[in-house]
CSV table of C-alpha atoms and ligand atoms in Angstrom, one decimal:
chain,number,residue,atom,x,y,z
A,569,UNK,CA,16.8,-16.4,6.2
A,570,UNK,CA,20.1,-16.4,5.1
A,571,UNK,CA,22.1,-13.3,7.1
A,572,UNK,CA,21.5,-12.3,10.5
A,573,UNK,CA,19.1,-9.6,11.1
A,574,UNK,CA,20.9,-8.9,14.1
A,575,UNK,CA,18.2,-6.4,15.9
A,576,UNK,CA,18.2,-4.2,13.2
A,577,UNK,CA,15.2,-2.0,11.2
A,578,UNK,CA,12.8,-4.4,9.6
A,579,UNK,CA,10.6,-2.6,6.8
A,580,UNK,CA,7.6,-4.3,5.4
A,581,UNK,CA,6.4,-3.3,2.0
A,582,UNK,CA,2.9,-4.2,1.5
A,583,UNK,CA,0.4,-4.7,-1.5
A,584,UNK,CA,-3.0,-5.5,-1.8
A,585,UNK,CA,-2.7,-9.2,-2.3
A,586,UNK,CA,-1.9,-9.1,2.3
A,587,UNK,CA,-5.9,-8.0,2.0
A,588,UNK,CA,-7.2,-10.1,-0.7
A,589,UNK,CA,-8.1,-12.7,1.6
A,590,UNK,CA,-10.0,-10.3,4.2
A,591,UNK,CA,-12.6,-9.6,1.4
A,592,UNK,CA,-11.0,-6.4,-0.7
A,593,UNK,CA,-10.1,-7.0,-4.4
A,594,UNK,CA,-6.6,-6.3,-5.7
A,595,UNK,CA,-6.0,-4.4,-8.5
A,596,UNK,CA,-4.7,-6.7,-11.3
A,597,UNK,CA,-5.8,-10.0,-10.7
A,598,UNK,CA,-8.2,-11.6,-12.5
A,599,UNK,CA,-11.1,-10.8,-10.8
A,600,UNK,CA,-9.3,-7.5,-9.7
A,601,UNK,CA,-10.4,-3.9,-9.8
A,602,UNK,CA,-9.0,-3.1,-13.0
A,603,UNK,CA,-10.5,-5.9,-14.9
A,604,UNK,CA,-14.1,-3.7,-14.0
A,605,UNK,CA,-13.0,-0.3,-13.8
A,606,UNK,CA,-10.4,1.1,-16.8
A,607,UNK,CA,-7.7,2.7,-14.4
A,608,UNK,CA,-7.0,5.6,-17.1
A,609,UNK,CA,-11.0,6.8,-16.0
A,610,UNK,CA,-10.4,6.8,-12.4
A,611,UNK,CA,-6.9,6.7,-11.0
A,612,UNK,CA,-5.3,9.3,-13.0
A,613,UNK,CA,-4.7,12.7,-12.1
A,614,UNK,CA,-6.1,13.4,-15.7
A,615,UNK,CA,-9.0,11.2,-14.9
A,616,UNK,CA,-9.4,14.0,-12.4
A,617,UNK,CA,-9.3,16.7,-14.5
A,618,UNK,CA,-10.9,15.3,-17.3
A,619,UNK,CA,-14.4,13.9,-15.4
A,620,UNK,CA,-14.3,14.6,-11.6
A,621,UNK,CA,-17.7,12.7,-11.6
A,622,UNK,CA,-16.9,9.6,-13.0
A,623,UNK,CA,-14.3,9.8,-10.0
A,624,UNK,CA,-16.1,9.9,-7.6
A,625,UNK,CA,-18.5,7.8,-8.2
A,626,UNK,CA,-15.8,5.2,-8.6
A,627,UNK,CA,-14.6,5.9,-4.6
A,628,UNK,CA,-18.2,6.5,-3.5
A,629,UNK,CA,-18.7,2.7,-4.4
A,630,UNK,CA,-15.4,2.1,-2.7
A,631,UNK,CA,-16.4,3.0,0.8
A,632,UNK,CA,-18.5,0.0,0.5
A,633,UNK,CA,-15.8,-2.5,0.0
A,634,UNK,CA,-14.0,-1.1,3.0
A,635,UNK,CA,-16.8,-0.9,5.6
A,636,UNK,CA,-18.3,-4.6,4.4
A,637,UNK,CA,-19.3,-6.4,7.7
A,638,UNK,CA,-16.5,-9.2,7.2
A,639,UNK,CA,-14.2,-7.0,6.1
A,640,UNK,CA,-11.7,-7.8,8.9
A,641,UNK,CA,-7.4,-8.1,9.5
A,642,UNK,CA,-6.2,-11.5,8.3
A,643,UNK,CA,-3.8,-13.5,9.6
A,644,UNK,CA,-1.2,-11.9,7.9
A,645,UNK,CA,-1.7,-8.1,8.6
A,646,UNK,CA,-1.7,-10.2,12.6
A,647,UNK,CA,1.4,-11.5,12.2
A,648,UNK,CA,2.7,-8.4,10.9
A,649,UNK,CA,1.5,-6.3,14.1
A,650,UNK,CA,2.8,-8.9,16.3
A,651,UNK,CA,6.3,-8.6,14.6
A,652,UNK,CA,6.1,-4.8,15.2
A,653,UNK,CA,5.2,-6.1,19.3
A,654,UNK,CA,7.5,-9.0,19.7
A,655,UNK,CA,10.9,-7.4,17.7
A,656,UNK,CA,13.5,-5.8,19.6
A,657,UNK,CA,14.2,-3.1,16.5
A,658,UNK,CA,12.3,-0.8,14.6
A,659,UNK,CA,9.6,-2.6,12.5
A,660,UNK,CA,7.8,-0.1,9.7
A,661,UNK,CA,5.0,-1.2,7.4
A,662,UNK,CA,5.2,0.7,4.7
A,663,UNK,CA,1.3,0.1,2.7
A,664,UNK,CA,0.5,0.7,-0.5
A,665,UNK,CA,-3.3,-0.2,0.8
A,666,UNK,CA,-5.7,2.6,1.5
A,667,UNK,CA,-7.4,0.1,3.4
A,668,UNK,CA,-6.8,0.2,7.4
A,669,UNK,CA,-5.9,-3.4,8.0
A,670,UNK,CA,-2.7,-2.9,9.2
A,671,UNK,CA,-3.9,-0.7,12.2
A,672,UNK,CA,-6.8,-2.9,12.3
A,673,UNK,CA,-4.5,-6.0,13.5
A,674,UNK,CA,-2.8,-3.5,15.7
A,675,UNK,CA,0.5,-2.9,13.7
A,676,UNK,CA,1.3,1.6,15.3
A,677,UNK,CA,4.0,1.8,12.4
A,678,UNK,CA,2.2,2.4,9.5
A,679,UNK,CA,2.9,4.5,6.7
A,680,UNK,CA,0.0,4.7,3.4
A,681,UNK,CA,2.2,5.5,0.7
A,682,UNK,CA,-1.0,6.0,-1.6
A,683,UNK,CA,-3.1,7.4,0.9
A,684,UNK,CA,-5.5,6.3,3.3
A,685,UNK,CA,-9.5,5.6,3.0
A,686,UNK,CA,-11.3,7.7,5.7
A,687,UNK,CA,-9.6,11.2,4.7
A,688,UNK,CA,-10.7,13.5,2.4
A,689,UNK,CA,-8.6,16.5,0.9
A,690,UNK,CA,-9.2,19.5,-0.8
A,691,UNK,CA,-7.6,20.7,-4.0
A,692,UNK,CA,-7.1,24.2,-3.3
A,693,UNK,CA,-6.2,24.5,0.0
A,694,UNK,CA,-4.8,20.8,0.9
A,695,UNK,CA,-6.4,20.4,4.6
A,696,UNK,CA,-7.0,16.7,4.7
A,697,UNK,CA,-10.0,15.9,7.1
A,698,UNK,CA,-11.3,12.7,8.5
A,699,UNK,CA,-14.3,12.0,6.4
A,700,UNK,CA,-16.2,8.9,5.5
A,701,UNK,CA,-18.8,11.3,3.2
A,702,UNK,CA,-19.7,10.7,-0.1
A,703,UNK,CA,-18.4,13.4,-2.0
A,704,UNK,CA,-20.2,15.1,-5.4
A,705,UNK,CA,-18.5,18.1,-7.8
A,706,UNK,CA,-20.5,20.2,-5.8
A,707,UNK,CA,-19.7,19.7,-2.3
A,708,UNK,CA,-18.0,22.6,-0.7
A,709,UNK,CA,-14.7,22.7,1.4
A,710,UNK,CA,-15.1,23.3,4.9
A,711,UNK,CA,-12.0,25.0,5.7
A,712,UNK,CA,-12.0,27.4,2.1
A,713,UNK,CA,-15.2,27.0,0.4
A,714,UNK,CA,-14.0,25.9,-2.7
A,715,UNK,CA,-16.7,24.0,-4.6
A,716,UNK,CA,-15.9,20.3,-6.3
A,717,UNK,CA,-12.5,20.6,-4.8
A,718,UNK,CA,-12.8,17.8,-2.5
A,719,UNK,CA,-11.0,14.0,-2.9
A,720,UNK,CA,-10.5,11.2,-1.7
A,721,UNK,CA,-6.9,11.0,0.1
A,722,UNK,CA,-4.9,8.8,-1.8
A,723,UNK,CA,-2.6,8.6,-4.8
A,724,UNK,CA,-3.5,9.0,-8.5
A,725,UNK,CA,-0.2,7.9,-11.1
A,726,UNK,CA,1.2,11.0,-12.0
A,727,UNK,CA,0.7,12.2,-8.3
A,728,UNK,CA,3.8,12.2,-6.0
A,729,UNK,CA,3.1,9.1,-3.6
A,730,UNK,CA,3.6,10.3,0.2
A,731,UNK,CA,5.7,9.9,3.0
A,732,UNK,CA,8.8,9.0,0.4
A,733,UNK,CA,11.4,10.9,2.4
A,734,UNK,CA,10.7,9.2,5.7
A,735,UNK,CA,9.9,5.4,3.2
A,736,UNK,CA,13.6,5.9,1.8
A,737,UNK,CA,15.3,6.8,5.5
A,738,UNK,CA,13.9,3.5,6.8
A,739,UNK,CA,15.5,1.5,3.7
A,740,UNK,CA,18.6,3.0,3.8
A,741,UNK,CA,18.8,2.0,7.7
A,742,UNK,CA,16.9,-1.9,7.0
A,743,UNK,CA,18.4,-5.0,8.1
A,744,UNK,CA,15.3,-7.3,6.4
A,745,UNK,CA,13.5,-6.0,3.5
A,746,UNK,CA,10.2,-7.7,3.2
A,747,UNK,CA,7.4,-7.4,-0.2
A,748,UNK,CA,4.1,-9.1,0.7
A,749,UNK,CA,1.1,-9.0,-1.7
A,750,UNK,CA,2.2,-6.9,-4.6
A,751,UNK,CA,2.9,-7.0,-8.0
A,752,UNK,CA,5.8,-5.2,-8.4
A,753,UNK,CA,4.2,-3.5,-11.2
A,754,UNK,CA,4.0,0.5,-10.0
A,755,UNK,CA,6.3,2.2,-9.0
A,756,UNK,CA,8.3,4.0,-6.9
A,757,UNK,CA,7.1,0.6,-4.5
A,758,UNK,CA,8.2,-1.4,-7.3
A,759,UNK,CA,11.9,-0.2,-7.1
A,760,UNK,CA,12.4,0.0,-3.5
A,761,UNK,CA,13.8,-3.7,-3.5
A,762,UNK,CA,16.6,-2.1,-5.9
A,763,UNK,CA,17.1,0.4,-3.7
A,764,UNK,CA,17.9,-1.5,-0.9
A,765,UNK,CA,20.0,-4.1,-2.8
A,766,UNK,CA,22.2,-1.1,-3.7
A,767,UNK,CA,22.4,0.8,-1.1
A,768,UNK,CA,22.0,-1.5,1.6
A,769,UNK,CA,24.3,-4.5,0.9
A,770,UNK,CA,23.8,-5.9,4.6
A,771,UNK,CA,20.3,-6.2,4.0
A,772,UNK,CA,18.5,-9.7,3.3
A,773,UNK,CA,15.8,-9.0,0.9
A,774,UNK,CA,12.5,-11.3,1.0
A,775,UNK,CA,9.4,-11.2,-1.4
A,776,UNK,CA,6.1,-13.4,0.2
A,777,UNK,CA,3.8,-13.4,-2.7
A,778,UNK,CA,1.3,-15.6,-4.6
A,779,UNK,CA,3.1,-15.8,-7.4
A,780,UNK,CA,6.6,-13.9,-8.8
A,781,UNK,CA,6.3,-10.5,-8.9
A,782,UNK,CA,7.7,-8.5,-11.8
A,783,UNK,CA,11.1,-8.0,-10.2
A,784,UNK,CA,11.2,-11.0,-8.3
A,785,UNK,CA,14.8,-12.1,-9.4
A,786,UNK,CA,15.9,-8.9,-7.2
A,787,UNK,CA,14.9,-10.4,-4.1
A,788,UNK,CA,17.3,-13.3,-2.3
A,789,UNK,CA,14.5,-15.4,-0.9
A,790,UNK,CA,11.3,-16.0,-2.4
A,791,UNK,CA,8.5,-17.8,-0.7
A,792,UNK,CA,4.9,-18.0,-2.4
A,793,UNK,CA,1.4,-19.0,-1.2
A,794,UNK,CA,-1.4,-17.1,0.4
A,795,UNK,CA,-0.4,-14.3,2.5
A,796,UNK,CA,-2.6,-16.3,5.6
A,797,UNK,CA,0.2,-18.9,5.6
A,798,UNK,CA,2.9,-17.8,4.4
A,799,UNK,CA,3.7,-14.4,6.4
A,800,UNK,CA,2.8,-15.6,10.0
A,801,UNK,CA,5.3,-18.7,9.1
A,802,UNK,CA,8.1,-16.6,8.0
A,803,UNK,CA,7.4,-14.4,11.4
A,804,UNK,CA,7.5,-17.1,13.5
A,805,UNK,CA,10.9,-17.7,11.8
A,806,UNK,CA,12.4,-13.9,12.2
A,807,UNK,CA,10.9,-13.8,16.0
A,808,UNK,CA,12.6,-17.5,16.5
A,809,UNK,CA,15.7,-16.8,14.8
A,810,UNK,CA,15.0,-19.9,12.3
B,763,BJW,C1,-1.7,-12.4,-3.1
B,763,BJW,C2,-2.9,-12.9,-2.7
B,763,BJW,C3,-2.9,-13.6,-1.5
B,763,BJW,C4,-3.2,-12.0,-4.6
B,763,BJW,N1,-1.7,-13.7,-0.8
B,763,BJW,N2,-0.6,-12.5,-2.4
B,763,BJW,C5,6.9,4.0,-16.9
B,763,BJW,C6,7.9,3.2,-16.2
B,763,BJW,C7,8.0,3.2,-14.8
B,763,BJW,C8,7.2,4.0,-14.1
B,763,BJW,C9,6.2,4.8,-14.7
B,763,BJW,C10,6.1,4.8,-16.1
B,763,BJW,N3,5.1,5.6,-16.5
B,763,BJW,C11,4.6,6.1,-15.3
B,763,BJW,C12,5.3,5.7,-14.3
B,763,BJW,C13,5.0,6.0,-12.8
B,763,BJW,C14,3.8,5.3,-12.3
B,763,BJW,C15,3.9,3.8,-12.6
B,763,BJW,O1,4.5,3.1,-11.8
B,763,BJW,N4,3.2,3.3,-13.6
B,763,BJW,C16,3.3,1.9,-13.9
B,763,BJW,C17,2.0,1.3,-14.0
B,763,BJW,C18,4.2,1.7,-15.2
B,763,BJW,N5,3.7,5.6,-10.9
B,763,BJW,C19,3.1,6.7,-10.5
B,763,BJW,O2,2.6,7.5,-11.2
B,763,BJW,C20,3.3,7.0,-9.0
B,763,BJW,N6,3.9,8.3,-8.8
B,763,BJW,C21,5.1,8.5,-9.2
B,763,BJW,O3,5.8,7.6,-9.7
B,763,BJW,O4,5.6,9.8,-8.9
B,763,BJW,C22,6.9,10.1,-9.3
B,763,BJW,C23,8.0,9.6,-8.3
B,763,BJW,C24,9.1,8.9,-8.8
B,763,BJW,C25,10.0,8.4,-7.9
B,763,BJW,C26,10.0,8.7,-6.6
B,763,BJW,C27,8.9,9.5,-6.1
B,763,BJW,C28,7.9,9.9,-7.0
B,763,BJW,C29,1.9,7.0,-8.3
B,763,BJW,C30,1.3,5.6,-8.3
B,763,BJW,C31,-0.1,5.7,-7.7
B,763,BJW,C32,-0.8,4.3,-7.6
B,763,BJW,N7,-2.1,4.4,-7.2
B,763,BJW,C33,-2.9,3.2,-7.0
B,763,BJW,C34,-4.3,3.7,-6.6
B,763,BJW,C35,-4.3,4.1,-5.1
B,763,BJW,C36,-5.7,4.6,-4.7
B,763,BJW,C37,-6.6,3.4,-4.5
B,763,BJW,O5,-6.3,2.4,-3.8
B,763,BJW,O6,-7.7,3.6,-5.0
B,763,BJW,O7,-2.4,2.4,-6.0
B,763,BJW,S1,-3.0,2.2,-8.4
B,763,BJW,C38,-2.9,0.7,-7.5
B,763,BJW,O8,-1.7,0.0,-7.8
B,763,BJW,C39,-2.9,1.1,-6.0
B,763,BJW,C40,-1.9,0.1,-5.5
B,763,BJW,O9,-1.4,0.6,-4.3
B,763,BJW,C41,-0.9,0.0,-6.6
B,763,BJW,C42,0.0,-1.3,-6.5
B,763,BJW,O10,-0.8,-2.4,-6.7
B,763,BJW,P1,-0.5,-3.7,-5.8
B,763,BJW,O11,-0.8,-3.4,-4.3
B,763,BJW,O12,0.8,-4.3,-6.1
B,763,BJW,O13,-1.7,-4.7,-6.3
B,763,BJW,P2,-1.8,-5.6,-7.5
B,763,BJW,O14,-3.2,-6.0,-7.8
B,763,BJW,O15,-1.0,-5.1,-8.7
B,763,BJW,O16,-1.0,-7.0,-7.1
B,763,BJW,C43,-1.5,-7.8,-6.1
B,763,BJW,C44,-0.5,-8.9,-5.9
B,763,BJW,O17,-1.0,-9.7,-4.8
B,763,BJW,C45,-0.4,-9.9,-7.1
B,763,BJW,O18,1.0,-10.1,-7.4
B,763,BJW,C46,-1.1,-11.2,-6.6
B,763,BJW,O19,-0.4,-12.3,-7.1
B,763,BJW,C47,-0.9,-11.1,-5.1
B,763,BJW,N8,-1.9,-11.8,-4.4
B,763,BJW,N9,-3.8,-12.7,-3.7
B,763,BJW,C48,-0.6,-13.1,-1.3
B,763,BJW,N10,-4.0,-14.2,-1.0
């Protein structure tokens, strides 16, 4: 690192290369979920609209990948919870997984910026419930009774992503800005290292990813490899002062 942190805010942005290596595909890798599945079909609010079927079948299947036997925190998402134990300051992991990784390893300060797997919401009247079910266009609400109203709780592009009032606090107030596992490639995420640099000039700014993102020139230190090595090393770092 090259500025002292001091015992300020640390805020964690996270992507879904931190689970890659617990067993969950990302998105636009290779071998990722949008090289099967053409995103326009199923991760649009449109999509939604348009076939609410094809949808849901698409996060019916999903439950799967979640709930596979070794499906389990990696090192990473443990290094990132034992920040959050071992740091004098505020420590937030802001996710763009749905996944539950993060609470998994034991990290408390989580926020899903695109939702969370396990929840379910409804259309019409919004409750979100804790619900693993498979959902069809027929299923009714519980709390209104609306019929094919019910989702899956998480983030479509062209939907609002959540939480962003509390998300943009947090970088105004960071010391250490850290990207791990994500392309850079959607935003608002994708812009938040902007945010920082201009708003919050004190603030070191790190990306740890397998390869450059898209806006990796914003960020002051770079450090690539698999998130395994390459977060619990820069931890031991921040924890040690090195
Ligand atoms: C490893 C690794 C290992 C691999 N170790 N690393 C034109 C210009 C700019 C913006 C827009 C535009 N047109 C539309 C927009 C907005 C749009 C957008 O950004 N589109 C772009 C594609 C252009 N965004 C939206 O619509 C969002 N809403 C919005 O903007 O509202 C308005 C608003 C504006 C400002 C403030 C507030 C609001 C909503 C976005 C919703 C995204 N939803 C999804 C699906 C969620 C549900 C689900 O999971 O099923 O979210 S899409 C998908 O992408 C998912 C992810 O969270 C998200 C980001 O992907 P992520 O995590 O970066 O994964 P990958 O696969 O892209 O990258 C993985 C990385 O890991 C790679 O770099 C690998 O190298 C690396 N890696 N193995 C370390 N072992």
């Amino acid at each position: 690192m090259h500025q002292d942190v001091g015992q300020g805010c640390i805020v964690v942005l996270t992507g879904a290369g931190i689970s890659k290596e617990s067993g969950i595909d990302t998105f636009r890798d290779e071998d990722g979920l949008w090289s099967k599945f053409d995103l326009e079909e199923v991760a649009t609010i449109e999509a939604w609209h348009r076939d609410k079927r094809k949808v849901l079948d698409f996060y019916n299947q999903g439950l799967t990948w979640f709930q596979g036997a070794n499906i389990r925190p990696n090192a990473a998402h443990e290094a990132l919870a034992r920040l959050e134990r071992e740091w004098p300051g505020e420590v937030l992991v802001v996710t763009q997984n749905i996944d539950l990784l993060h609470e998994g390893a034991g990290s408390k300060n989580v926020l899903h910026m695109h939702g969370q797997a396990g929840k379910i919401r409804c259309m019409v009247c919004e409750t979100i419930i804790d619900s693993d079910m498979r959902l069809d266009v027929e299923t009714l609400c519980p709390h209104c009774g609306a019929r094919g109203q019910l989702r899956p709780h998480v983030v479509w592009f062209g939907e609002m992503p959540l939480r962003m009032d509390e998300i943009y606090a947090a970088l105004d107030r960071c010391r250490l800005f850290m990207s791990v596992g994500t392309s850079g490639m959607v935003y608002p995420a994708a812009g938040f290292v902007q945010h920082v640099r201009q708003r919050v000039p004190r603030a070191h700014t790190v990306e740890l990813n397998l390869e450059p993102s898209d806006g990796h020139s914003l960020f002051q230190e770079r450090i690539y490899g698999p998130a395994t090595e390459v977060v619990p090393a820069y931890i031991e770092k921040v924890l040690t002062g090195g």
